[in-house]
């Protein structure tokens, strides 16, 4: 049995979204990619993410993120978020943990509605008791078929520092991830859209910025996402499976084409409420 999210938590998150006033906002059809469709000036949106993961050791967990996005300008969106979740311990019990809190910004120098393509620059940072993280990535987007088909590319770098355990708890170890992702989103109707998301994560032991990073395993994911829009609510559900294309890393980090240090399956649920 995997980790079960308490029903009360899920209901409170959904009901809190429904209790607020309505307004329209640009939808984000993907769960693992960012588009250049951002909130207009002064518009804001609350977003609740749930992500279930399963790794080769059969340990399960659910990660949650609560985020408030705000359109500071028409081409600049900022957001604040908190991350938390549950993990199954060795005894099978569910353990709650607070991961951290942080902020992010997305600047859009090119708007896909007026320029040849959409271009965005995304930066974020978060800090918690045992994990600190920074991220930067570039977003590209091109729309076709009167904007019913969206093609999106993301590429970037994540650096994280994790606190050691036991006697080494005062030490922080840095690691990096190089990532790129591609996605297709097609609007079937005004309310429904279907997406296909492809991700590649290359782990690096150490930080690339200090020149000491050594390549780790590279893993690939593919899966569908569906989205239902009923303004002011939007609900997205997606699934991704690791493909047997993993490579690199130390001996034992790749077995039968799968990276053992990365989860085998991901299930994501997102509920948003625009104001």
Short mmCIF file of C-alpha atoms in Angstrom, two decimals:
data_model
loop_
_atom_site.label_atom_id
_atom_site.label_comp_id
_atom_site.label_asym_id
_atom_site.label_seq_id
_atom_site.Cartn_x
_atom_site.Cartn_y
_atom_site.Cartn_z
CA UNK A 1 0.00 0.00 0.00
CA UNK A 2 1.29 3.46 -0.82
CA UNK A 3 0.99 6.63 1.19
CA UNK A 4 -2.60 7.81 1.44
CA UNK A 5 -3.22 11.54 1.50
CA UNK A 6 -5.68 12.24 4.32
CA UNK A 7 -9.10 12.92 2.80
CA UNK A 8 -9.55 15.96 5.02
CA UNK A 9 -6.41 17.61 3.57
CA UNK A 10 -7.59 17.09 0.00
CA UNK A 11 -11.11 18.37 0.72
CA UNK A 12 -9.84 21.45 2.55
CA UNK A 13 -7.55 22.31 -0.38
CA UNK A 14 -10.34 21.97 -2.95
CA UNK A 15 -13.00 23.74 -0.86
CA UNK A 16 -10.67 26.62 -0.08
CA UNK A 17 -10.27 27.17 -3.81
CA UNK A 18 -14.02 27.09 -4.43
CA UNK A 19 -14.75 29.61 -1.70
CA UNK A 20 -13.10 32.54 -3.47
CA UNK A 21 -14.34 34.96 -6.11
CA UNK A 22 -14.00 34.32 -9.85
CA UNK A 23 -11.87 35.77 -12.63
CA UNK A 24 -10.17 34.45 -15.74
CA UNK A 25 -6.51 33.51 -16.08
CA UNK A 26 -4.29 31.76 -18.63
CA UNK A 27 -4.21 28.01 -18.09
CA UNK A 28 -1.04 25.95 -17.82
CA UNK A 29 -1.82 22.59 -19.49
CA UNK A 30 1.37 20.79 -18.40
CA UNK A 31 2.37 19.38 -15.03
CA UNK A 32 6.16 19.16 -15.57
CA UNK A 33 6.73 22.03 -18.02
CA UNK A 34 6.23 25.78 -17.79
CA UNK A 35 4.73 27.77 -20.65
CA UNK A 36 5.08 31.46 -21.45
CA UNK A 37 1.33 31.94 -20.86
CA UNK A 38 1.45 33.85 -17.59
CA UNK A 39 -0.91 35.86 -15.41
CA UNK A 40 -1.77 39.36 -16.72
CA UNK A 41 -0.95 42.37 -14.55
CA UNK A 42 -2.66 42.32 -11.13
CA UNK A 43 -4.28 38.91 -11.75
CA UNK A 44 -3.50 36.14 -9.29
CA UNK A 45 -4.10 32.43 -8.94
CA UNK A 46 -3.84 29.84 -6.18
CA UNK A 47 -2.37 26.48 -7.15
CA UNK A 48 -2.34 23.21 -5.22
CA UNK A 49 -0.11 20.40 -6.51
CA UNK A 50 -0.08 16.74 -5.48
CA UNK A 51 2.65 14.40 -6.79
CA UNK A 52 2.81 10.70 -5.99
CA UNK A 53 6.11 8.92 -6.68
CA UNK A 54 7.29 5.34 -6.51
CA UNK A 55 10.97 4.38 -6.60
CA UNK A 56 12.65 1.01 -7.29
CA UNK A 57 12.89 0.26 -3.56
CA UNK A 58 9.06 0.28 -3.43
CA UNK A 59 8.98 3.28 -1.09
CA UNK A 60 6.05 5.57 -1.77
CA UNK A 61 5.47 9.21 -1.05
CA UNK A 62 3.38 12.22 -1.92
CA UNK A 63 4.80 15.69 -2.31
CA UNK A 64 2.54 18.74 -2.06
CA UNK A 65 3.06 22.35 -3.03
CA UNK A 66 0.77 25.29 -2.29
CA UNK A 67 1.54 28.31 -4.46
CA UNK A 68 0.13 31.79 -5.04
CA UNK A 69 0.97 33.38 -8.40
CA UNK A 70 0.66 37.11 -9.11
CA UNK A 71 1.01 39.11 -12.32
CA UNK A 72 3.33 41.93 -11.30
CA UNK A 73 3.39 43.22 -14.89
CA UNK A 74 1.99 41.78 -18.12
CA UNK A 75 5.37 40.16 -18.83
CA UNK A 76 6.52 39.43 -15.27
CA UNK A 77 4.91 36.92 -12.94
CA UNK A 78 6.03 36.22 -9.38
CA UNK A 79 4.96 33.53 -6.94
CA UNK A 80 5.45 32.28 -3.39
CA UNK A 81 5.14 28.63 -2.37
CA UNK A 82 5.49 26.13 0.47
CA UNK A 83 6.46 22.48 -0.05
CA UNK A 84 5.57 19.60 2.24
CA UNK A 85 4.52 15.96 2.02
CA UNK A 86 4.29 12.46 3.41
CA UNK A 87 6.69 9.53 3.08
CA UNK A 88 6.32 5.92 4.10
CA UNK A 89 8.88 4.97 6.75
CA UNK A 90 10.53 1.58 7.08
CA UNK A 91 7.77 0.44 9.43
CA UNK A 92 5.12 1.35 6.86
CA UNK A 93 3.88 4.39 8.78
CA UNK A 94 3.25 7.72 7.04
CA UNK A 95 5.64 10.47 8.11
CA UNK A 96 4.85 14.15 7.47
CA UNK A 97 7.69 16.50 6.61
CA UNK A 98 8.02 20.18 5.76
CA UNK A 99 10.42 20.61 2.83
CA UNK A 100 10.72 24.37 2.57
CA UNK A 101 9.34 27.69 1.38
CA UNK A 102 10.45 29.92 -1.45
CA UNK A 103 9.64 32.16 -4.36
CA UNK A 104 9.95 32.30 -8.12
CA UNK A 105 9.79 34.74 -11.01
CA UNK A 106 9.04 34.31 -14.70
CA UNK A 107 10.00 37.07 -17.13
CA UNK A 108 8.66 36.96 -20.70
CA UNK A 109 10.65 39.09 -23.18
CA UNK A 110 8.74 37.57 -26.14
CA UNK A 111 4.99 37.00 -26.12
CA UNK A 112 3.85 34.05 -28.25
CA UNK A 113 0.72 36.01 -29.25
CA UNK A 114 2.70 38.85 -30.87
CA UNK A 115 6.24 37.58 -31.52
CA UNK A 116 7.51 34.71 -33.71
CA UNK A 117 7.63 32.52 -30.59
CA UNK A 118 7.26 32.79 -26.85
CA UNK A 119 10.41 33.16 -24.75
CA UNK A 120 10.56 33.08 -20.97
CA UNK A 121 13.25 33.11 -18.27
CA UNK A 122 12.35 31.33 -15.04
CA UNK A 123 14.25 31.52 -11.72
CA UNK A 124 13.30 30.13 -8.32
CA UNK A 125 14.75 29.45 -4.89
CA UNK A 126 13.60 27.70 -1.74
CA UNK A 127 14.99 26.89 1.70
CA UNK A 128 14.01 24.42 4.40
CA UNK A 129 15.48 22.75 7.48
CA UNK A 130 17.23 20.01 5.47
CA UNK A 131 17.15 21.18 1.84
CA UNK A 132 17.99 24.34 -0.07
CA UNK A 133 17.48 24.69 -3.80
CA UNK A 134 17.88 27.14 -6.67
CA UNK A 135 16.72 26.71 -10.25
CA UNK A 136 17.01 28.53 -13.53
CA UNK A 137 15.60 27.59 -16.93
CA UNK A 138 14.72 28.89 -20.36
CA UNK A 139 11.23 28.45 -21.83
CA UNK A 140 10.35 28.33 -25.53
CA UNK A 141 6.82 28.10 -26.94
CA UNK A 142 5.23 28.03 -30.37
CA UNK A 143 1.48 27.87 -31.07
CA UNK A 144 -0.24 26.39 -34.12
CA UNK A 145 -3.80 25.80 -35.43
CA UNK A 146 -5.15 29.08 -34.10
CA UNK A 147 -3.47 28.42 -30.71
CA UNK A 148 -5.18 25.04 -30.26
CA UNK A 149 -1.80 23.25 -30.48
CA UNK A 150 1.04 24.39 -28.22
CA UNK A 151 4.61 23.14 -28.52
CA UNK A 152 6.80 23.89 -25.50
CA UNK A 153 10.48 23.31 -24.68
CA UNK A 154 12.14 23.83 -21.28
CA UNK A 155 15.83 23.55 -20.43
CA UNK A 156 17.67 24.41 -17.24
CA UNK A 157 19.71 23.61 -14.16
CA UNK A 158 18.83 22.82 -10.55
CA UNK A 159 21.29 23.07 -7.68
CA UNK A 160 20.43 21.70 -4.24
CA UNK A 161 22.16 21.46 -0.90
CA UNK A 162 21.04 18.69 1.45
CA UNK A 163 21.90 18.47 5.13
CA UNK A 164 23.79 15.36 6.22
CA UNK A 165 22.41 12.83 8.69
CA UNK A 166 23.63 11.74 12.11
CA UNK A 167 27.06 13.06 13.09
CA UNK A 168 27.38 14.80 9.72
CA UNK A 169 24.22 16.85 10.22
CA UNK A 170 26.18 20.10 10.31
CA UNK A 171 27.49 19.44 6.78
CA UNK A 172 25.67 20.33 3.57
CA UNK A 173 26.24 18.35 0.36
CA UNK A 174 25.61 19.93 -3.03
CA UNK A 175 24.24 18.21 -6.12
CA UNK A 176 23.02 19.36 -9.53
CA UNK A 177 20.47 18.30 -12.11
CA UNK A 178 20.50 19.24 -15.77
CA UNK A 179 17.03 18.95 -17.20
CA UNK A 180 15.23 19.46 -20.45
CA UNK A 181 11.65 18.74 -21.34
CA UNK A 182 9.33 18.91 -24.33
CA UNK A 183 5.56 18.89 -24.50
CA UNK A 184 2.61 19.01 -26.87
CA UNK A 185 -0.78 20.32 -25.71
CA UNK A 186 -3.91 20.18 -27.87
CA UNK A 187 -7.19 21.88 -26.97
CA UNK A 188 -9.89 19.33 -27.82
CA UNK A 189 -12.73 21.63 -26.73
CA UNK A 190 -12.95 24.88 -24.78
CA UNK A 191 -12.90 22.87 -21.57
CA UNK A 192 -10.69 19.84 -22.33
CA UNK A 193 -7.07 19.57 -23.44
CA UNK A 194 -4.71 16.61 -23.81
CA UNK A 195 -0.94 16.77 -23.43
CA UNK A 196 2.10 14.58 -23.92
CA UNK A 197 5.13 15.37 -21.74
CA UNK A 198 8.70 14.14 -22.15
CA UNK A 199 11.41 14.82 -19.54
CA UNK A 200 15.12 14.09 -19.27
CA UNK A 201 16.95 14.52 -15.95
CA UNK A 202 20.74 14.16 -15.77
CA UNK A 203 22.04 13.98 -12.21
CA UNK A 204 25.41 15.46 -11.33
CA UNK A 205 27.22 14.56 -8.12
CA UNK A 206 28.42 17.92 -6.87
CA UNK A 207 27.74 21.40 -8.18
CA UNK A 208 28.58 22.37 -11.72
CA UNK A 209 29.08 25.96 -10.63
CA UNK A 210 32.14 25.05 -8.54
CA UNK A 211 33.68 22.91 -11.29
CA UNK A 212 33.65 19.76 -9.13
CA UNK A 213 30.54 18.07 -10.46
CA UNK A 214 30.85 14.54 -11.87
CA UNK A 215 28.18 13.06 -14.18
CA UNK A 216 25.61 10.74 -12.64
CA UNK A 217 22.75 8.81 -14.20
CA UNK A 218 20.49 10.21 -16.91
CA UNK A 219 16.81 9.19 -16.81
CA UNK A 220 13.89 9.75 -19.18
CA UNK A 221 10.14 10.04 -18.55
CA UNK A 222 7.10 10.07 -20.83
CA UNK A 223 3.40 10.30 -20.15
CA UNK A 224 0.03 11.93 -20.85
CA UNK A 225 -1.76 14.74 -19.03
CA UNK A 226 -5.40 15.77 -19.30
CA UNK A 227 -6.82 19.10 -18.20
CA UNK A 228 -10.36 20.30 -17.56
CA UNK A 229 -11.04 24.04 -17.41
CA UNK A 230 -14.23 25.37 -15.79
CA UNK A 231 -13.26 28.91 -14.90
CA UNK A 232 -12.33 29.88 -12.30
CA UNK A 233 -11.29 26.27 -11.53
CA UNK A 234 -8.83 24.17 -13.50
CA UNK A 235 -7.98 20.52 -12.79
CA UNK A 236 -5.05 18.64 -14.37
CA UNK A 237 -4.13 14.96 -13.98
CA UNK A 238 -1.02 13.34 -15.41
CA UNK A 239 1.05 10.17 -15.31
CA UNK A 240 4.68 9.57 -16.27
CA UNK A 241 6.74 6.38 -16.40
CA UNK A 242 10.52 6.13 -16.53
CA UNK A 243 11.66 4.80 -19.88
CA UNK A 244 14.29 2.00 -20.05
CA UNK A 245 16.79 4.40 -21.62
CA UNK A 246 18.81 5.39 -18.56
CA UNK A 247 22.56 5.68 -18.88
CA UNK A 248 25.71 6.78 -17.04
CA UNK A 249 26.26 6.92 -13.32
CA UNK A 250 28.28 4.72 -10.99
CA UNK A 251 28.08 0.92 -11.17
CA UNK A 252 24.65 -0.23 -10.03
CA UNK A 253 22.92 3.11 -10.64
CA UNK A 254 21.43 1.79 -13.90
CA UNK A 255 19.82 -1.65 -14.01
CA UNK A 256 17.91 -3.06 -16.98
CA UNK A 257 17.84 0.39 -18.50
CA UNK A 258 16.30 2.08 -15.44
CA UNK A 259 18.03 4.58 -13.13
CA UNK A 260 17.84 3.17 -9.60
CA UNK A 261 18.32 6.60 -8.01
CA UNK A 262 15.19 8.00 -9.72
CA UNK A 263 11.53 7.14 -9.24
CA UNK A 264 9.91 4.71 -11.67
CA UNK A 265 6.47 6.32 -11.80
CA UNK A 266 5.00 9.77 -11.20
CA UNK A 267 1.34 10.73 -10.81
CA UNK A 268 0.48 14.41 -10.61
CA UNK A 269 -2.73 16.26 -9.74
CA UNK A 270 -3.11 20.03 -9.88
CA UNK A 271 -6.09 22.14 -8.83
CA UNK A 272 -5.97 25.89 -9.48
CA UNK A 273 -8.30 28.75 -8.64
CA UNK A 274 -7.98 32.08 -10.46
CA UNK A 275 -9.12 35.38 -8.96
#
